[in-house]
Tab-separated table of C-alpha atoms in Angstrom:
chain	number	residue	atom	x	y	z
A	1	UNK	CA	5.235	48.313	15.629
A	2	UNK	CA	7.591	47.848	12.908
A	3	UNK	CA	6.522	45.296	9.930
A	4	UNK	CA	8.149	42.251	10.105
A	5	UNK	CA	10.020	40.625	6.751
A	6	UNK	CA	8.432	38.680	5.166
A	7	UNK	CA	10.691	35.516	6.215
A	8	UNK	CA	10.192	35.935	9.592
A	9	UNK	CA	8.076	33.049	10.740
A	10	UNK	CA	10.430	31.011	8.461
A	11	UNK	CA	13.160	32.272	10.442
A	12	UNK	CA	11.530	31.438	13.476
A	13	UNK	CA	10.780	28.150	12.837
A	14	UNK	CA	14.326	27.509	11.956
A	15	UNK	CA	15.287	28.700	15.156
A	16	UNK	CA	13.052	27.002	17.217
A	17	UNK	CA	14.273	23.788	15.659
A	18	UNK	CA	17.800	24.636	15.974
A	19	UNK	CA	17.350	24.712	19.511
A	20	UNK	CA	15.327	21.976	20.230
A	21	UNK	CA	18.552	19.926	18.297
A	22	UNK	CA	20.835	21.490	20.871
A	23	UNK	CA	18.696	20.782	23.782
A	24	UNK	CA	18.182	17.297	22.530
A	25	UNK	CA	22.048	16.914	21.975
A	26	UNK	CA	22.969	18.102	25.652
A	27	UNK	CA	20.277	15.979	26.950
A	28	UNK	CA	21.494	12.801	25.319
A	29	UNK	CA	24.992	13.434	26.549
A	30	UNK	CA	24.021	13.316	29.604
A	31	UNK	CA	21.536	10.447	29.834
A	32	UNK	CA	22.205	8.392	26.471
A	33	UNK	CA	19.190	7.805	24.009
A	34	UNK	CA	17.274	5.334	26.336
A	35	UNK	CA	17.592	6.909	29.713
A	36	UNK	CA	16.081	10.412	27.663
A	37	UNK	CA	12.690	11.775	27.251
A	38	UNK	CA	10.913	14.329	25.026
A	39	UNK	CA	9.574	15.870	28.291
A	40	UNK	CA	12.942	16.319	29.479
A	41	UNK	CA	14.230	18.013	26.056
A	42	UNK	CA	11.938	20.173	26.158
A	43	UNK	CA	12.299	21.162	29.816
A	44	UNK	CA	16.138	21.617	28.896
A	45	UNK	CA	14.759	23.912	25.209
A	46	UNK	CA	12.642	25.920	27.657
A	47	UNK	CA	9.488	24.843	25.520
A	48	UNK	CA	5.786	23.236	25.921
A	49	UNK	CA	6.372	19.072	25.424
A	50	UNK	CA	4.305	19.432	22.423
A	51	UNK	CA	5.854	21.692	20.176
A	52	UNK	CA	8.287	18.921	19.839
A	53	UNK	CA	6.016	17.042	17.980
A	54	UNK	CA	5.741	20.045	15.090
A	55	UNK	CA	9.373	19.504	14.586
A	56	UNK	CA	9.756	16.081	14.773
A	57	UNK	CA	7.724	12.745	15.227
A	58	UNK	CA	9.313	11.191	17.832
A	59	UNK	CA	12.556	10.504	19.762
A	60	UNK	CA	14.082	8.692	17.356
A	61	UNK	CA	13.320	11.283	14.549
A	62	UNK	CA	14.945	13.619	16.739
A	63	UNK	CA	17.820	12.081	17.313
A	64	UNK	CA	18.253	11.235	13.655
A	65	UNK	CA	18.679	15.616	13.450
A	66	UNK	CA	21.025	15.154	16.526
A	67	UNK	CA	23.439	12.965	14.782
A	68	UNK	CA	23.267	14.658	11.351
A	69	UNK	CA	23.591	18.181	13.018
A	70	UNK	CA	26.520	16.893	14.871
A	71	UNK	CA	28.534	14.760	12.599
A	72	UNK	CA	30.895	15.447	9.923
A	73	UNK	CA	28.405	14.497	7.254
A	74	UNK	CA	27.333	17.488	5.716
A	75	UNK	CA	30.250	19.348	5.376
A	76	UNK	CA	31.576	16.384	3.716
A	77	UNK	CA	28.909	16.280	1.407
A	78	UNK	CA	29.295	19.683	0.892
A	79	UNK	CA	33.198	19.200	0.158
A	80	UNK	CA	32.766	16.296	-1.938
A	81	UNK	CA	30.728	18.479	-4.433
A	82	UNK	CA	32.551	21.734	-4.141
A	83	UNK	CA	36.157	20.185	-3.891
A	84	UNK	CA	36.267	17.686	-6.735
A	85	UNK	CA	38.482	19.346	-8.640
A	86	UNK	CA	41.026	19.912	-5.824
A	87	UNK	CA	44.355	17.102	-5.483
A	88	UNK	CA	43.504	14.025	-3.175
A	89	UNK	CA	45.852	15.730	-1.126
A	90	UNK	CA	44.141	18.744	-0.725
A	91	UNK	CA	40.502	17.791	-0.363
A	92	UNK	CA	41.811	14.564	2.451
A	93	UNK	CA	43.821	16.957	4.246
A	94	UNK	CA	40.233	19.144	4.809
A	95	UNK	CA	38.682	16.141	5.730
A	96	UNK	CA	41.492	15.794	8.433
A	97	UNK	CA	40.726	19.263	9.462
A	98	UNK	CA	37.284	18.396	10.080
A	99	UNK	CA	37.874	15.516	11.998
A	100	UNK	CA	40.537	17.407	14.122
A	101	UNK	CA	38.226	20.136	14.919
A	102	UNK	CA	35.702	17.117	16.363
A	103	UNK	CA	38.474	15.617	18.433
A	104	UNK	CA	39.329	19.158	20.192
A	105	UNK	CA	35.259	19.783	20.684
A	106	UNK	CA	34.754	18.430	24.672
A	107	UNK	CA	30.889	18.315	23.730
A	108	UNK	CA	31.850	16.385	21.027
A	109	UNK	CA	33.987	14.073	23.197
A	110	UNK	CA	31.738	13.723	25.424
A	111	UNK	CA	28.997	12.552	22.946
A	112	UNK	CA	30.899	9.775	21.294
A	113	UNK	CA	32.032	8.665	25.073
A	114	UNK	CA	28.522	8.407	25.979
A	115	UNK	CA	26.503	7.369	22.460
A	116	UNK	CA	28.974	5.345	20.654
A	117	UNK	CA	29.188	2.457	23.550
A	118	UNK	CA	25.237	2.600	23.053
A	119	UNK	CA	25.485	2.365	19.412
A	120	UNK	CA	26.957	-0.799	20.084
A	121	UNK	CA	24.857	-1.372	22.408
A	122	UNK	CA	21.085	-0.270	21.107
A	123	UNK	CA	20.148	-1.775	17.824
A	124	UNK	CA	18.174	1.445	17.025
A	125	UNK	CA	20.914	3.486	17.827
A	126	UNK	CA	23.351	1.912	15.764
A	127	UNK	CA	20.275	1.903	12.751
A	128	UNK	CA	20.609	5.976	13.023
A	129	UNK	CA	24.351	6.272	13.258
A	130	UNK	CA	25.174	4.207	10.316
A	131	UNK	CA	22.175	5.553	8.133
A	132	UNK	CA	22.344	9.163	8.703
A	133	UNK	CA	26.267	9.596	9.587
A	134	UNK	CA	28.696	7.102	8.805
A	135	UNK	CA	26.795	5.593	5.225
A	136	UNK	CA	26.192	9.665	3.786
A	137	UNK	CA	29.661	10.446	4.798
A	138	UNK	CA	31.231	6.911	3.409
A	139	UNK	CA	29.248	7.846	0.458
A	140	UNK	CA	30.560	11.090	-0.110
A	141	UNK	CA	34.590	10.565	0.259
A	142	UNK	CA	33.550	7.493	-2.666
A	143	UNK	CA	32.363	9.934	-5.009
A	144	UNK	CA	34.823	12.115	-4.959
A	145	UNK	CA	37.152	9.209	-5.109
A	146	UNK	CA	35.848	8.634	-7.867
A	147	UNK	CA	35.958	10.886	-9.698
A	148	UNK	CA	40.023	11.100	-8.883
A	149	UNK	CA	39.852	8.146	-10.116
A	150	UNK	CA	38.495	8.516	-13.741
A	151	UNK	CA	40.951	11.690	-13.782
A	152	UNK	CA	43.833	8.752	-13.316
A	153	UNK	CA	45.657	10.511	-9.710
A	154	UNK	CA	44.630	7.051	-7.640
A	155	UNK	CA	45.476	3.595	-8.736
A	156	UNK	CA	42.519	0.863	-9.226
A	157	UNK	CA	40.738	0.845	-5.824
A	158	UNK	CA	36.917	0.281	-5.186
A	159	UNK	CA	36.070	3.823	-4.090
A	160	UNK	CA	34.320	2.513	-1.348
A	161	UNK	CA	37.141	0.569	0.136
A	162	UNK	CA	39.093	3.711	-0.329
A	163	UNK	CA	36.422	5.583	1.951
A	164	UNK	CA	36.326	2.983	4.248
A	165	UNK	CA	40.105	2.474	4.652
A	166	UNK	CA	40.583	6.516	4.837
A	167	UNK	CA	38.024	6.897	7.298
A	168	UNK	CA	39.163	4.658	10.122
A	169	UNK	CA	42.861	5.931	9.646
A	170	UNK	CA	41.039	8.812	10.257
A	171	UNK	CA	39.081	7.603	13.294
A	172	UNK	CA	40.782	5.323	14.900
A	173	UNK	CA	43.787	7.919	15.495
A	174	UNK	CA	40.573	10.370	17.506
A	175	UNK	CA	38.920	7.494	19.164
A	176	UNK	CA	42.267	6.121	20.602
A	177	UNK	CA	43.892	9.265	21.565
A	178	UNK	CA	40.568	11.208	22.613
A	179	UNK	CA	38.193	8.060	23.395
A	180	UNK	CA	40.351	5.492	24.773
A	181	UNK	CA	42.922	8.198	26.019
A	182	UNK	CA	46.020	5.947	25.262
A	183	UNK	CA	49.158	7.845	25.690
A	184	UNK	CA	50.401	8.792	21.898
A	185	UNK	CA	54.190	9.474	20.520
A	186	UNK	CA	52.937	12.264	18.908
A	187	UNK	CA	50.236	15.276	19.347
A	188	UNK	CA	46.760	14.420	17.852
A	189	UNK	CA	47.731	16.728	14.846
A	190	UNK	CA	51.073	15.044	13.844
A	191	UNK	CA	49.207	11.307	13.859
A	192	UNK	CA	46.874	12.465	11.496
A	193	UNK	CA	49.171	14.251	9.289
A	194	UNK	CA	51.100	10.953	9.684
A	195	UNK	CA	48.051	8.788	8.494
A	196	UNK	CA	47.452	11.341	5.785
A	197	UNK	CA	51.148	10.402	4.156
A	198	UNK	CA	50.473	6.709	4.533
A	199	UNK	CA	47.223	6.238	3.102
A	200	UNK	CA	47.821	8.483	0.025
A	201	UNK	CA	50.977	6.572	-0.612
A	202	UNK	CA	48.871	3.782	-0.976
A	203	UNK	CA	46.352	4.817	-2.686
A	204	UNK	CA	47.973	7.376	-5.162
A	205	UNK	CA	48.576	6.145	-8.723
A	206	UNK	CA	52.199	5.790	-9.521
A	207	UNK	CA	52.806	9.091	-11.912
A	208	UNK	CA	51.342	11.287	-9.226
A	209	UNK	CA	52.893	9.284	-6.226
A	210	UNK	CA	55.955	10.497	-8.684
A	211	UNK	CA	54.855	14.425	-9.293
A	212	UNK	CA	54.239	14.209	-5.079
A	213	UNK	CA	57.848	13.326	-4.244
C-alpha cells in the first residue's frame, strides 16, 4: 500500500463534513428545520447517527453550516476584502452576479420557498438566518462602502443604510420574480441591471455621478 500524505485525514474530515452539509441541506428542503432529524441526515449522508455529533453539536449547529455554506455570505466577505479598490460599479455589479447565479439555482429556489416562510415563522430559525447570513453579509457591503466613502465616490450615507437599501433592491427583484413568481416586464437579468443604475445614482457622489455619465 502506497503512503498516504500527510493531510489526508485532514482531507477526510473536510469531506465528511462537506457532505453531511449537503445531506443536511437536501433534507431541510424537503422537510423544513422542524419536521427534520439528525437520524434522517444522516440516513440521507449514508453515515452512523453519531458521527454527526463530531461535526457538529446539534441540529441547530448544523444548520447554522447549512445557511452559511449556502448563502452569499462568504463570497461577499471575500469580495469586500479583495475588491475594495474596484469602482462601486464594479464590485455591486459582482454582487449582482452572485445574487443572479442564486436566483437561476432550483436547489436554491427551492430552499428559500421552503425555509424563508419558516424563518418567519420559527424564532430560532430566523436567530440563524439573520446572524450567520443576512448580518455578515450586511456587514460586509458596509465596509466596503466605506471605504468608497472615505475615497469621496459616494455621497454622505450611513454605510449601513447603503447595505441595507442595496440589498433588498437586490432581493426583492429574486424573491418576486423567482419566489412569488409575479410576471416581470423584463428578464431577471435586465431588473437587476435596472436596480443597479438606480441605486448607484443615488448613492454616487456628484463628481463621479459626473465622470459615470
Amino acid at each position: 500500500m502506497g503512503k498516504k500524505p500527510p493531510n489526508f485525514r485532514k482531507q477526510q474530515r473536510e469531506e465528511t463534513r462537506r457532505r453531511i452539509i449537503e445531506a443536511a441541506f437536501r433534507v431541510f428542503v424537503r422537510k423544513g428545520f422542524k419536521g427534520t432529524s439528525n437520524r434522517e441526515i444522516a440516513r440521507e449522508a449514508g453515515i452512523s447517527p453519531g458521527l454527526i455529533y463530531w461535526y457538529f453539536r446539534n441540529k441547530e449547529d448544523l444548520f447554522q453550516a447549512v445557511v452559511e455554506t449556502k448563502s452569499l455570505v462568504f463570497p461577499l466577505q471575500q469580495m469586500a476584502q479583495t475588491m475594495r479598490e474596484a469602482s462601486p460599479r464594479e464590485f455591486l455589479s459582482r454582487v449582482m452576479e452572485l445574487g443572479a447565479a442564486l436566483a437561476r439555482d432550483p436547489a436554491m429556489n427551492a430552499a428559500m420557498q421552503l425555509l424563508l416562510p419558516e424563518a418567519i415563522r420559527n424564532e430560532r430559525v430566523r436567530r440563524v438566518f439573520v446572524a450567520r447570513a443576512v448580518r455578515p453579509g450586511l456587514r460586509a457591503i458596509a465596509d466596503y462602502l466605506a471605504v468608497q466613502q472615505a475615497k469621496g465616490l459616494l455621497r454622505p450615507l450611513d454605510p449601513r443604510i447603503g447595505a441595507q437599501l442595496w440589498m433588498g433592491l437586490l432581493l426583492s427583484q429574486i424573491l418576486l420574480s423567482r419566489l412569488l413568481r409575479i410576471r416581470s416586464p423584463a428578464p431577471l437579468d435586465r431588473l437587476l441591471a435596472e436596480s443597479l443604475e438606480v441605486y448607484l445614482y443615488g448613492v454616487l457622489a456628484p463628481t463621479a455621478a459626473k465622470r459615470r455619465r
